[in-house]
CSV table of C-alpha atoms and ligand atoms in Angstrom, one decimal:
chain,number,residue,atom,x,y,z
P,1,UNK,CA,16.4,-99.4,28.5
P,2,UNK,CA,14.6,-95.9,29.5
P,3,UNK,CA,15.0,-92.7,27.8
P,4,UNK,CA,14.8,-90.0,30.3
P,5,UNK,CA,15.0,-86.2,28.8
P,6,UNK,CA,15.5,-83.0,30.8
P,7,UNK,CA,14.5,-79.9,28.8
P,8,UNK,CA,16.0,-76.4,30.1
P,9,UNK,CA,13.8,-75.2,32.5
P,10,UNK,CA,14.6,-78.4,34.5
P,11,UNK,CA,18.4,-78.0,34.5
P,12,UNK,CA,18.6,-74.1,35.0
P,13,UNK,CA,20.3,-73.8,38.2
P,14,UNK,CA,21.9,-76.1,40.8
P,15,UNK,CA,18.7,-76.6,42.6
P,16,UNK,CA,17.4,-78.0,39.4
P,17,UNK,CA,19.7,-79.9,38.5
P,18,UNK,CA,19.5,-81.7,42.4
P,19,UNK,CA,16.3,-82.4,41.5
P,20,UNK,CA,17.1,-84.3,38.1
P,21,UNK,CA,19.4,-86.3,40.5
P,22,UNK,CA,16.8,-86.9,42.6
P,23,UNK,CA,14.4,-88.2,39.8
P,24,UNK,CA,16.9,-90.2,38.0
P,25,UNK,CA,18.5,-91.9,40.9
P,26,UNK,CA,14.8,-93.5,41.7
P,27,UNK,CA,14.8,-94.9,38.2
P,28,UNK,CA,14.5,-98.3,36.5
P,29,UNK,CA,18.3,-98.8,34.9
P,30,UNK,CA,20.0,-98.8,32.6
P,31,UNK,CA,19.0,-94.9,31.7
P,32,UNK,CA,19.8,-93.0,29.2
P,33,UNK,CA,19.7,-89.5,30.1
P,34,UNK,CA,19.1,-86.5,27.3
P,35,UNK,CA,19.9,-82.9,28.5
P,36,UNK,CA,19.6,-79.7,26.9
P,37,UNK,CA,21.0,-76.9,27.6
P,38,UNK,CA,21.3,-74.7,31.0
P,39,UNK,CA,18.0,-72.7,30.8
P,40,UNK,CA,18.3,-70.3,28.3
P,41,UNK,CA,22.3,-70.4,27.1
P,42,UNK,CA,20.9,-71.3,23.0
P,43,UNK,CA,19.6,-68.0,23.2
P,44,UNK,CA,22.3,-66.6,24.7
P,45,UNK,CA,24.6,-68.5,22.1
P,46,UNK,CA,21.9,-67.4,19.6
P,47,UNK,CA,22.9,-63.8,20.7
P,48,UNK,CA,26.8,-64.3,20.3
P,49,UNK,CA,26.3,-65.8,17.1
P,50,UNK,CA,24.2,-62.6,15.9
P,51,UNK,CA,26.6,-60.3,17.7
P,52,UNK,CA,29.9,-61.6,15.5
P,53,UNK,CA,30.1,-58.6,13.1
P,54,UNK,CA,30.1,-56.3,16.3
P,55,UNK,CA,32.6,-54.6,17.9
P,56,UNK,CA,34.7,-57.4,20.2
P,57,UNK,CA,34.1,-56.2,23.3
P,58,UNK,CA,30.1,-56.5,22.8
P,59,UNK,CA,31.2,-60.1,22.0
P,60,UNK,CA,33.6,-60.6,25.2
P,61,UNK,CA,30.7,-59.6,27.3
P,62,UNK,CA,28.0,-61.6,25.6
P,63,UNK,CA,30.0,-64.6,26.1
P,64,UNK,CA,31.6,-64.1,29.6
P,65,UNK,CA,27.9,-64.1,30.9
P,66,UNK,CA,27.4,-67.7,29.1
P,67,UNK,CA,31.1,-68.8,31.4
P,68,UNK,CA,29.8,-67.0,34.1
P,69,UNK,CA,26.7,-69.0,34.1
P,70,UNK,CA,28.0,-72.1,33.8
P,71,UNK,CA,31.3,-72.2,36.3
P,72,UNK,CA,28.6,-70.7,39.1
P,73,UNK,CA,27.0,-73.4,38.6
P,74,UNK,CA,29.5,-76.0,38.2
P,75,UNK,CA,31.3,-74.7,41.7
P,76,UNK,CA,27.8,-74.8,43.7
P,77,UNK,CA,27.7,-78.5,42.6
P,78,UNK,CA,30.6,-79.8,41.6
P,79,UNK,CA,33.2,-77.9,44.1
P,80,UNK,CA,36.0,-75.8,43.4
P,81,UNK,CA,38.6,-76.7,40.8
P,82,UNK,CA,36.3,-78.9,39.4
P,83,UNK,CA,36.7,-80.5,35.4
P,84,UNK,CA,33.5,-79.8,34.2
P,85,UNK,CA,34.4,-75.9,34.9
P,86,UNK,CA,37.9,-76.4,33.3
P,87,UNK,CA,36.7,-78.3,30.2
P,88,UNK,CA,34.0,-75.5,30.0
P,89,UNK,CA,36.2,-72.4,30.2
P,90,UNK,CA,38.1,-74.5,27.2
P,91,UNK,CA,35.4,-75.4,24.8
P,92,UNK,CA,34.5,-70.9,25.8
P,93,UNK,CA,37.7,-69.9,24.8
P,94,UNK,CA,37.4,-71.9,21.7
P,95,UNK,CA,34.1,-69.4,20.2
P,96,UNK,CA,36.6,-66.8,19.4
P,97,UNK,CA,38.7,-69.1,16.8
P,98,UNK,CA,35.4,-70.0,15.6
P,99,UNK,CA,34.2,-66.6,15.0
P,100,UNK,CA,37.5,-65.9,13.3
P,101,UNK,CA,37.3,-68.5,10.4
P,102,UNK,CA,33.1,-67.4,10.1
P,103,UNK,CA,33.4,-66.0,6.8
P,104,UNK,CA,34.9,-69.5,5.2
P,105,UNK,CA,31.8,-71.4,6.0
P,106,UNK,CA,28.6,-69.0,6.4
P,107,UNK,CA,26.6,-68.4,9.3
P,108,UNK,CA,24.5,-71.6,9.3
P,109,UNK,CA,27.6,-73.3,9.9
P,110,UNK,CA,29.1,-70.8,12.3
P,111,UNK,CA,25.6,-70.8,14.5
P,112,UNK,CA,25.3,-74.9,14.7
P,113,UNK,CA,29.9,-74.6,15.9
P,114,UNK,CA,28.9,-72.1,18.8
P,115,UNK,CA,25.3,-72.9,19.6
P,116,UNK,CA,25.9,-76.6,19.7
P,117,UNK,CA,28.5,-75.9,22.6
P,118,UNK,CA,25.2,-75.5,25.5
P,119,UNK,CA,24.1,-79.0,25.8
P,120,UNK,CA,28.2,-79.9,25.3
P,121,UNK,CA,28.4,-77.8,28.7
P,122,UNK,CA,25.3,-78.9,30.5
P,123,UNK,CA,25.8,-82.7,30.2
P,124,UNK,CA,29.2,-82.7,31.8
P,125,UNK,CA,28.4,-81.0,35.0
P,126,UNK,CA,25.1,-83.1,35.0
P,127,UNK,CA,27.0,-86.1,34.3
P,128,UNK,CA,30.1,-85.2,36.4
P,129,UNK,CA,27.4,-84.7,39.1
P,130,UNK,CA,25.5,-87.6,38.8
P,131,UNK,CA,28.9,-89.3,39.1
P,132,UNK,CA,29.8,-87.2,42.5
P,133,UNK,CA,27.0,-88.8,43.8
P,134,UNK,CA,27.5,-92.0,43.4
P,135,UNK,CA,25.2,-93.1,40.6
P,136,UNK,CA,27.3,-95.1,37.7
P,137,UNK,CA,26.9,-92.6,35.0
P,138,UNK,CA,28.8,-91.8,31.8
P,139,UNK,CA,28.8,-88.8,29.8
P,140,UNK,CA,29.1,-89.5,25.6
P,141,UNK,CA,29.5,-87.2,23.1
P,142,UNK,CA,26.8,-87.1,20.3
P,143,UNK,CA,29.3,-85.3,18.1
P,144,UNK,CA,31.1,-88.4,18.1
P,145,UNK,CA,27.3,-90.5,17.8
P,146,UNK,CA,25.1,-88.8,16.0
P,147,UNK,CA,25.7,-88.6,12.5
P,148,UNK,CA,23.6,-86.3,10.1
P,149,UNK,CA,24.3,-84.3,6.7
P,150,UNK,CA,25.7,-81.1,6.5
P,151,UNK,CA,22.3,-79.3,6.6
P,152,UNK,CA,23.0,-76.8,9.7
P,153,UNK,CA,20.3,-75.5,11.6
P,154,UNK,CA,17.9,-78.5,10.8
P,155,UNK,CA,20.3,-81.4,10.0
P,156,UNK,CA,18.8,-84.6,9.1
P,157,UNK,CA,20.2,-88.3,10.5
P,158,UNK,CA,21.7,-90.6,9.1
P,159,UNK,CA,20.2,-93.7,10.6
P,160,UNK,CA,22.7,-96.4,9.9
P,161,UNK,CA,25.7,-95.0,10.8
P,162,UNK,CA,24.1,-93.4,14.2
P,163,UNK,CA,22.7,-96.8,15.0
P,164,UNK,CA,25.8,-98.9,14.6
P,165,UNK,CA,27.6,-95.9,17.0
P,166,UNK,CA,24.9,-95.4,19.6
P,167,UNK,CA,24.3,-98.9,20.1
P,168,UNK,CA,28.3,-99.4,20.7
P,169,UNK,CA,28.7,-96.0,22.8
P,170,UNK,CA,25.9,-97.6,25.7
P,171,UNK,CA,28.0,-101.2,25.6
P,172,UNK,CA,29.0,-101.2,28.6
P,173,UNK,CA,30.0,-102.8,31.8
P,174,UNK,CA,31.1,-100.3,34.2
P,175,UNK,CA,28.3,-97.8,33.2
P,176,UNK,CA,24.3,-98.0,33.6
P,177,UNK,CA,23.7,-94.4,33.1
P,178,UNK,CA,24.4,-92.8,29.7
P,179,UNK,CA,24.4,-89.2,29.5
P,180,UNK,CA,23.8,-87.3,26.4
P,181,UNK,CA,23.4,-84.3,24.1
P,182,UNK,CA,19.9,-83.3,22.8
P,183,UNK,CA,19.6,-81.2,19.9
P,184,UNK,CA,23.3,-81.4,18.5
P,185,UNK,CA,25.0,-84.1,16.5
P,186,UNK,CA,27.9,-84.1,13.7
P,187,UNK,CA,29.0,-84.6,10.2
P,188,UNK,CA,30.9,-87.4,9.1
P,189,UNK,CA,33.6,-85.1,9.3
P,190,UNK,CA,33.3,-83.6,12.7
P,191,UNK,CA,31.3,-80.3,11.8
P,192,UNK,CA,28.7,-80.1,14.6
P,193,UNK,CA,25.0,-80.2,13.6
P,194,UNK,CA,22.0,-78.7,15.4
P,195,UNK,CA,18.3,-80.7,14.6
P,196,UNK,CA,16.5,-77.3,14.9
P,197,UNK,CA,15.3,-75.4,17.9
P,198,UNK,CA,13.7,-77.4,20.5
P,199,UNK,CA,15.2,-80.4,19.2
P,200,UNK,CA,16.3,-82.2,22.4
P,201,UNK,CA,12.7,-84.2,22.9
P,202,UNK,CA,13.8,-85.7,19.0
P,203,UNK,CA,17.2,-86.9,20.6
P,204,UNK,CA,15.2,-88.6,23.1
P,205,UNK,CA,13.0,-90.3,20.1
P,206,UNK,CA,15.7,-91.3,18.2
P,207,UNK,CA,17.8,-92.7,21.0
P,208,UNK,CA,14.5,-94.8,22.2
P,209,UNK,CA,14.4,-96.0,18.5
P,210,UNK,CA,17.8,-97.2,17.9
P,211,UNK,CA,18.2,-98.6,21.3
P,212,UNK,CA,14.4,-100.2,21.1
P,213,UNK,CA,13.8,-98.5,24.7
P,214,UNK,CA,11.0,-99.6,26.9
P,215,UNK,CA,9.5,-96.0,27.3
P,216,UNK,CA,10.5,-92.2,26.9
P,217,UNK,CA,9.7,-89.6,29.5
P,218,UNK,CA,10.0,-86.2,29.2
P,219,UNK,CA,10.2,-84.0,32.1
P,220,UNK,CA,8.9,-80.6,31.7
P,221,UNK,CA,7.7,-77.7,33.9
P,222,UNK,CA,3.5,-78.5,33.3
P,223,UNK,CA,1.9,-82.0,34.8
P,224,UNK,CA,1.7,-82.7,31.5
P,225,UNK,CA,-0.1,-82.1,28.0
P,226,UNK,CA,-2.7,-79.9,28.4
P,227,UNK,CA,-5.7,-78.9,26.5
P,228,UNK,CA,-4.1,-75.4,26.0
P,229,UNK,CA,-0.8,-73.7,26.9
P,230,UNK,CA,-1.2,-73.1,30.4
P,231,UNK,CA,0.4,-70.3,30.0
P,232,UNK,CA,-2.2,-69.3,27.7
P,233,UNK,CA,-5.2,-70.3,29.2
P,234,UNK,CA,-4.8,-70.5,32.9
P,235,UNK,CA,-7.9,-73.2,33.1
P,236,UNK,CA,-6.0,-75.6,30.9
P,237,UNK,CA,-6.8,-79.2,31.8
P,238,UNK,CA,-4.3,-82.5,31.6
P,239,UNK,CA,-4.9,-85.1,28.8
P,240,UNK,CA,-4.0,-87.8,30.4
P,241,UNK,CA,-3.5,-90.2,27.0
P,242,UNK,CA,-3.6,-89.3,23.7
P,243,UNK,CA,-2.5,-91.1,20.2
P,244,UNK,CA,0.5,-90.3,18.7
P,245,UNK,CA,-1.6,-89.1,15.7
P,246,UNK,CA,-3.0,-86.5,18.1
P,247,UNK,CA,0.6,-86.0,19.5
P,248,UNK,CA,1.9,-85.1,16.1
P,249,UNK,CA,-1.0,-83.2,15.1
P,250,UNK,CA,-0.9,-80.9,18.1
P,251,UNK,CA,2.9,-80.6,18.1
P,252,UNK,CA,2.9,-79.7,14.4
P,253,UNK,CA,0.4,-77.1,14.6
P,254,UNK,CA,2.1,-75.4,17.4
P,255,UNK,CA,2.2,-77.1,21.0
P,256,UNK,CA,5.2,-76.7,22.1
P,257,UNK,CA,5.3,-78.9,25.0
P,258,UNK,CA,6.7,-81.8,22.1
P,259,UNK,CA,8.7,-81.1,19.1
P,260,UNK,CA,7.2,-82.7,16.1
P,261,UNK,CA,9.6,-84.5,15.0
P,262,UNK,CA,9.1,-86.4,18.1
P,263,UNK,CA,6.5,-88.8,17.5
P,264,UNK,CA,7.8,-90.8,14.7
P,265,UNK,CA,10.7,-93.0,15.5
P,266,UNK,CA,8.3,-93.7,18.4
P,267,UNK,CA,5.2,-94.5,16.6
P,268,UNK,CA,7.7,-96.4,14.4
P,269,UNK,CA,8.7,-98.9,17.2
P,270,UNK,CA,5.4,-98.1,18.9
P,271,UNK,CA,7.5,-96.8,22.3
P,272,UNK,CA,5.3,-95.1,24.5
P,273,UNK,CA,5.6,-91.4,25.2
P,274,UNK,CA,5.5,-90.0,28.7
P,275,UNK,CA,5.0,-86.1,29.5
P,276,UNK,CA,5.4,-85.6,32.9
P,277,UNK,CA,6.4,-82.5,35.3
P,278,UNK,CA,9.9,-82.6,37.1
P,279,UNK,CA,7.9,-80.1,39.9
P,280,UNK,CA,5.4,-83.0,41.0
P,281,UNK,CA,7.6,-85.9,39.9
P,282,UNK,CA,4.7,-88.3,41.5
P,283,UNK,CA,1.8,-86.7,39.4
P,284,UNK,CA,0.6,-89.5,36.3
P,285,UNK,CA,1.3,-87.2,33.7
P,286,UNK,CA,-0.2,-87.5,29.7
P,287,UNK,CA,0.9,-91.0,28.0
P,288,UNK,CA,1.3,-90.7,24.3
P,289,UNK,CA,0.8,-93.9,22.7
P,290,UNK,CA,-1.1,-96.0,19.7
P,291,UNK,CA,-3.8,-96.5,22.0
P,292,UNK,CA,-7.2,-94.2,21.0
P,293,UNK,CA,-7.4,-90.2,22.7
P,294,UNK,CA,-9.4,-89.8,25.6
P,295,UNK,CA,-9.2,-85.8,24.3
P,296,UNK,CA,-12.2,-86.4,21.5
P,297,UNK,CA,-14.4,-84.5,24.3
P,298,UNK,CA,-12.4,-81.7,24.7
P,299,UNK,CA,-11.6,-79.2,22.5
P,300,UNK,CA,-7.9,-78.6,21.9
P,301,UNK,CA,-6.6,-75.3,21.7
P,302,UNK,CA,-3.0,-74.1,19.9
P,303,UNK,CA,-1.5,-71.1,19.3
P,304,UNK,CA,1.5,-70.0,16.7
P,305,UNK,CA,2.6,-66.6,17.2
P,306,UNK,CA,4.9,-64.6,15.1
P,307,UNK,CA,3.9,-66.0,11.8
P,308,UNK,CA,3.8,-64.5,8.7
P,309,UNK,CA,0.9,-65.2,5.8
P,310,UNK,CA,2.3,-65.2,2.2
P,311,UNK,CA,-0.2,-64.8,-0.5
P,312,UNK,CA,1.7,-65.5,-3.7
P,313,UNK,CA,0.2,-64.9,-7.2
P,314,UNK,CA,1.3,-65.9,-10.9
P,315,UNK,CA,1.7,-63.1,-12.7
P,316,UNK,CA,0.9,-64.2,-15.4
P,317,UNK,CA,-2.4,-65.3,-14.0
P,318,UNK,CA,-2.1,-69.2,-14.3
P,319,UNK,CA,-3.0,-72.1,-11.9
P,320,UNK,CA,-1.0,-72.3,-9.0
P,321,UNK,CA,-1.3,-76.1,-8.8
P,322,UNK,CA,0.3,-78.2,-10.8
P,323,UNK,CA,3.5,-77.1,-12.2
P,324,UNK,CA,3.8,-74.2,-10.1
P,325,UNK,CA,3.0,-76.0,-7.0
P,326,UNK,CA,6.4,-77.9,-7.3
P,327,UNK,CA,8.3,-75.0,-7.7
P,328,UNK,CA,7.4,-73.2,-5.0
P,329,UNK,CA,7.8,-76.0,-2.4
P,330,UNK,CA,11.1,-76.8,-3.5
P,331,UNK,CA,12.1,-72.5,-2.7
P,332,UNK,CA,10.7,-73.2,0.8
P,333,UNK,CA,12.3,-76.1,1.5
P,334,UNK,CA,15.7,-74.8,-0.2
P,335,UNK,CA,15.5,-71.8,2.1
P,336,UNK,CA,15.0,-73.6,5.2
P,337,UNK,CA,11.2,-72.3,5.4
P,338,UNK,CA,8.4,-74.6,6.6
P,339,UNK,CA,4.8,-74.2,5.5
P,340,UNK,CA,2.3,-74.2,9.1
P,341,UNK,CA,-0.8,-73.7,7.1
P,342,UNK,CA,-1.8,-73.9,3.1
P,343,UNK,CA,-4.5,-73.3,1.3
P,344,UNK,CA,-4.5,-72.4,-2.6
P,345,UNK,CA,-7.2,-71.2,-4.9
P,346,UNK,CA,-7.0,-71.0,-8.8
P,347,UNK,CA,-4.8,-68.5,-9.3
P,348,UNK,CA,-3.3,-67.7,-5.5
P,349,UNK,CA,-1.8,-69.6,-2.6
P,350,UNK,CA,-2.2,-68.7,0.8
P,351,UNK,CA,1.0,-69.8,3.2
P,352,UNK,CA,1.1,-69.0,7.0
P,353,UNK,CA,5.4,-69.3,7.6
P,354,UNK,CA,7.3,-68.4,11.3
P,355,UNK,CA,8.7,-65.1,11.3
P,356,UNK,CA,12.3,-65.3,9.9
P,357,UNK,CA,12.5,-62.1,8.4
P,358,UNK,CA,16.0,-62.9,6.5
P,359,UNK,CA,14.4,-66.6,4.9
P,360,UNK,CA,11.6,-64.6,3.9
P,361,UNK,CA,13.8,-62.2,2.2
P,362,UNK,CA,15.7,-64.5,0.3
P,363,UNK,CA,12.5,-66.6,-0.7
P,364,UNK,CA,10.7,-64.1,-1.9
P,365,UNK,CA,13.8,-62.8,-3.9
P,366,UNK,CA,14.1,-66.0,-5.7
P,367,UNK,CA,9.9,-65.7,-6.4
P,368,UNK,CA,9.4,-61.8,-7.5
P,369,UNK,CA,10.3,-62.8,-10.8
P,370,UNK,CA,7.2,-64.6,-11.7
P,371,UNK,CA,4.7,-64.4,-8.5
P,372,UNK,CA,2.8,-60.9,-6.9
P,373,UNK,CA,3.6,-61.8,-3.0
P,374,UNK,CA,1.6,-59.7,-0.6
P,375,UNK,CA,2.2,-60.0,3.0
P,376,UNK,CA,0.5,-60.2,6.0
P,377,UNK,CA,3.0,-59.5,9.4
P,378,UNK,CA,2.7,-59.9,12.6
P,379,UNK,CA,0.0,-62.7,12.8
P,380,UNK,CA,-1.0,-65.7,14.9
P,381,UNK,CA,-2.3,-69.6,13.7
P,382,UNK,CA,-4.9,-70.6,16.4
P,383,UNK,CA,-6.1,-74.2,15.8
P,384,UNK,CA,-8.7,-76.0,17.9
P,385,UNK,CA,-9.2,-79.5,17.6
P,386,UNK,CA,-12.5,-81.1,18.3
P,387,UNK,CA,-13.8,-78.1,18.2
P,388,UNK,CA,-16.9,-76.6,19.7
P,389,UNK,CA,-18.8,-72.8,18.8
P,390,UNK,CA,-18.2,-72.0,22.1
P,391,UNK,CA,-14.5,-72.9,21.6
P,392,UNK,CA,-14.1,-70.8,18.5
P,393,UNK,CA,-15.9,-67.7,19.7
P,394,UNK,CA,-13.4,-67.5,22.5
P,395,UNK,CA,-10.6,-67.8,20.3
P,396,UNK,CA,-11.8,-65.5,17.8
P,397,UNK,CA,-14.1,-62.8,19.3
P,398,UNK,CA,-13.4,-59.4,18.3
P,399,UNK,CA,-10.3,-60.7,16.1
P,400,UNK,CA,-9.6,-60.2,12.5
P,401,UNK,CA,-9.6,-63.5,10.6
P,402,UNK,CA,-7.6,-63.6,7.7
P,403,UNK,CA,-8.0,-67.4,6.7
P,404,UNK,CA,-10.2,-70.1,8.1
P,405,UNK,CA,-9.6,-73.9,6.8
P,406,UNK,CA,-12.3,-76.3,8.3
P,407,UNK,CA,-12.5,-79.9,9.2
P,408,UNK,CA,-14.8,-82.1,10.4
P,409,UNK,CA,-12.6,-82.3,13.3
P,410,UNK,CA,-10.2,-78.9,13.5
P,411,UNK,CA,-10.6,-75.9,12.2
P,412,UNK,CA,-7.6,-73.7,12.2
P,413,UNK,CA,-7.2,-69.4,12.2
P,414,UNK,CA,-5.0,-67.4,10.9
P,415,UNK,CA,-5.6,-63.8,12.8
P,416,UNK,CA,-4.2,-60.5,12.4
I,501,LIG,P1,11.6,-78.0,27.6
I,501,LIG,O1,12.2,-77.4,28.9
I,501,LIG,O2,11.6,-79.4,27.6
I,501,LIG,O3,12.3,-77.4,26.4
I,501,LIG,P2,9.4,-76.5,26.8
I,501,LIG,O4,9.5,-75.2,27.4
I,501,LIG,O5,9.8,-76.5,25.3
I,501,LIG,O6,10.1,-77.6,27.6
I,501,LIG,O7,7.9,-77.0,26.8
I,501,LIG,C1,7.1,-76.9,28.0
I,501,LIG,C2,6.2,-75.7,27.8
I,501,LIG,O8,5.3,-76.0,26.7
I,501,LIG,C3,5.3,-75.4,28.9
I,501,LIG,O9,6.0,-74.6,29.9
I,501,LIG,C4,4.1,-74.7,28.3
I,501,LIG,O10,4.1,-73.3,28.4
I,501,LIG,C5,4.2,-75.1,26.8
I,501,LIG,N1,3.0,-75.6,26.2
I,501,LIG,C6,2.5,-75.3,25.0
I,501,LIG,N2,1.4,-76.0,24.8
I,501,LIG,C7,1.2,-76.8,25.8
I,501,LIG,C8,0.2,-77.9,26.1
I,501,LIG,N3,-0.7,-78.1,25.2
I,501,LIG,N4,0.4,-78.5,27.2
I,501,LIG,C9,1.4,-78.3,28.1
I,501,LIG,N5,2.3,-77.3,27.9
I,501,LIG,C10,2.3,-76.6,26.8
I,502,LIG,N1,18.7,-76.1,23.8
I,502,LIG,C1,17.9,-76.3,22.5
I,502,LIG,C2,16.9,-75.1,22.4
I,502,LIG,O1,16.8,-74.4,23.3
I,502,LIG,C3,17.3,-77.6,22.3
I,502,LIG,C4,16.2,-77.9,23.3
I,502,LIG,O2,16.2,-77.3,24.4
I,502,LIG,O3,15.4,-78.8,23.0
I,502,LIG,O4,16.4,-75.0,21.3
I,503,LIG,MG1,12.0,-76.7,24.8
């Protein structure tokens, strides 16, 4: 088995998505195929979610756009009177029933219900089109096969359960194609889960680990991964293989070319990682794998923007690690906040967060009590791995650097 994954970018129109034919009818079967969603509909479902205590018409418009988007490109594909387009307008009609019974089960659940529905939508005119043209596909529904807890937003498996399901869902004999969901799965009792944004490279990983796949590829809109965000530094160069300890490393501190969560139920089965660009479909791409970096002679560059750096205090002036440590991890992780960058002295600790204005809100809340918290908005991490000085002047002349943690091998920025 292959894992094959198809990010946004590459199933944004009809073009694209005649292109992701293209690719996946040249490959070695059987294939399973994660999608996400139709460019960018999980911000557009984003924006209906946040729009639900407006006035209904600014809701009716916000989501006829999503229909809109989705039936034009069903028709150009698919024909006229097509099913994906009638299953679609269904699943649309159904946001407004969710909207209705919001208030019973708070927004974390409402925004996995409606923002869950894009990949629901993509993979069946994908799969219905793979299917028109004559490939042996089959579309399955990872409400129905991926099990997690009832953590919305950033759900966690449950391995077992997922296992014994996915493994009986790609059974098959009529089938060699297996089209799924990224980012979304379900309760065990049918609420639908998202794994956090970005989350459709994960599916991939965690498909390729239960079914013990030969290889994952992902196909994205760069040749590969790069030194630096190309769309950052325009003379970005292609690593062609790294470790899946550099993988993680980079993906954690901000590359968003993988999610982070990626690397480990490969590592764990050591399944290679491909990266490679739907554009140039021929081009060799970066392999991620347990083999050594060729990148040690390069420095790495990685930007986080719209962070926030959190300087909390004791106030009654004792150490912040040891007992006070514990408690303020467990806040974070309670309010759904994750630390990018820590460093603690006697009596402070210093914690670079993403900009989520309302987690913030409610953490701090819960700390005021017994911690000072000053803030710092409106900042960016930049970390460089194998780092040069030539590399750090260029990240950081004529900045303001708030923090600086140094390794022998990364040093990382926190800059207002
Ligand atoms: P997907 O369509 O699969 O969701 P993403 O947009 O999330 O893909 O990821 C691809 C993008 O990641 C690229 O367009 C690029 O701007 C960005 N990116 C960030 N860091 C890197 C890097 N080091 N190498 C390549 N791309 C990167
Ligand atoms: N569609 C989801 C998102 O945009 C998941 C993904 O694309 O990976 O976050
Ligand atoms: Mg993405």
């Amino acid at each position: 088995m292959i894992v094959y994954k198809f990010g946004g970018a590459s199933v944004k129109d009809a073009g694209a998505i005649r292109n992701l034919y293209s690719i996946v009818a040249g490959a070695q079967l059987p294939l399973v195929v994660v999608v996400s969603a139709l460019g960018k509909t999980t911000n557009a479902l984003e924006n209906v979610v946040n729009q639900s205590g407006r006035p209904s018409h600014e809701v009716d418009i916000a989501i006829a756009s999503v229909l809109d988007y989705h039936l034009q490109v069903a028709d150009e594909l698919l024909g006229q009177g097509n099913r994906a387009a009638a299953w679609i307008s269904d699943s649309v009609a159904g946001i407004r029933d969710l909207l209705s019974v919001a208030g019973d089960r708070g927004p974390d659940w409402l925004y996995d219900q409606i923002v869950s529905l894009g990949e629901l939508w993509s993979t069946r005119i994908v799969e219905e089109y793979l299917r028109k043209r004559g490939l042996r596909s089959r579309w399955i529904d990872m409400r129905e096969v991926l099990i997690t807890d009832d953590r919305y937003r950033d759900a966690n498996v449950i391995w077992s359960e997922s296992e014994r399901r996915l493994r009986s869902a790609v059974k098959s004999d009529d089938a060699e194609i297996f089209v799924l969901q990224g980012f979304i799965g379900a309760t065990a009792s049918g609420n639908s889960t998202t794994l956090g944004r970005e989350g459709s490279d994960y599916t991939a990983a965690i498909a390729a680990n239960i079914l013990e796949a030969e290889s994952v590829v992902i196909w994205k809109d760069v040749p590969g991964v790069l030194n630096a965000d190309p769309g950052w530094m325009s003379d970005a160069t292609l690593l062609d293989n790294i470790s899946y300890k550099e993988a993680v490393e980079m993906s954690f501190s901000g590359a968003k070319v993988i999610h982070p969560k990626t690397i480990k139920p490969l590592h764990n089965r050591g399944i290679p990682l491909y990266v490679r660009s739907f554009l140039q479909p021929d081009g060799s791409g970066t392999v991620i794998s347990s083999n050594e970096s060729s990148t040690e002679s390069v420095p790495v560059f990685i930007r986080k923007e719209n962070q926030v750096l959190l300087s909390l205090l004791p106030n009654d002036f004792s150490f912040v690690i040891g007992e006070n440590l514990g408690k303020i991890f467990h806040l974070f992780y309670r309010h759904g906040i994750k630390t990018n960058l820590v460093q603690a002295s006697a009596v402070s600790i210093a914690v670079c967060v993403d900009n989520d204005s309302d987690r913030i809100d409610a953490l701090t809340s819960d700390l005021r009590g017994e911690f000072r918290i000053l803030y710092n908005k409106d900042v960016e991490m930049i970390s460089l791995r194998y780092y040069t000085e030539e590399a750090i002047r260029k990240v950081t002349e004529g900045k303001k650097v708030l923090l600086e943690q140094r390794t022998r091998k990364s040093v990382r920025f926190v800059i207002g």
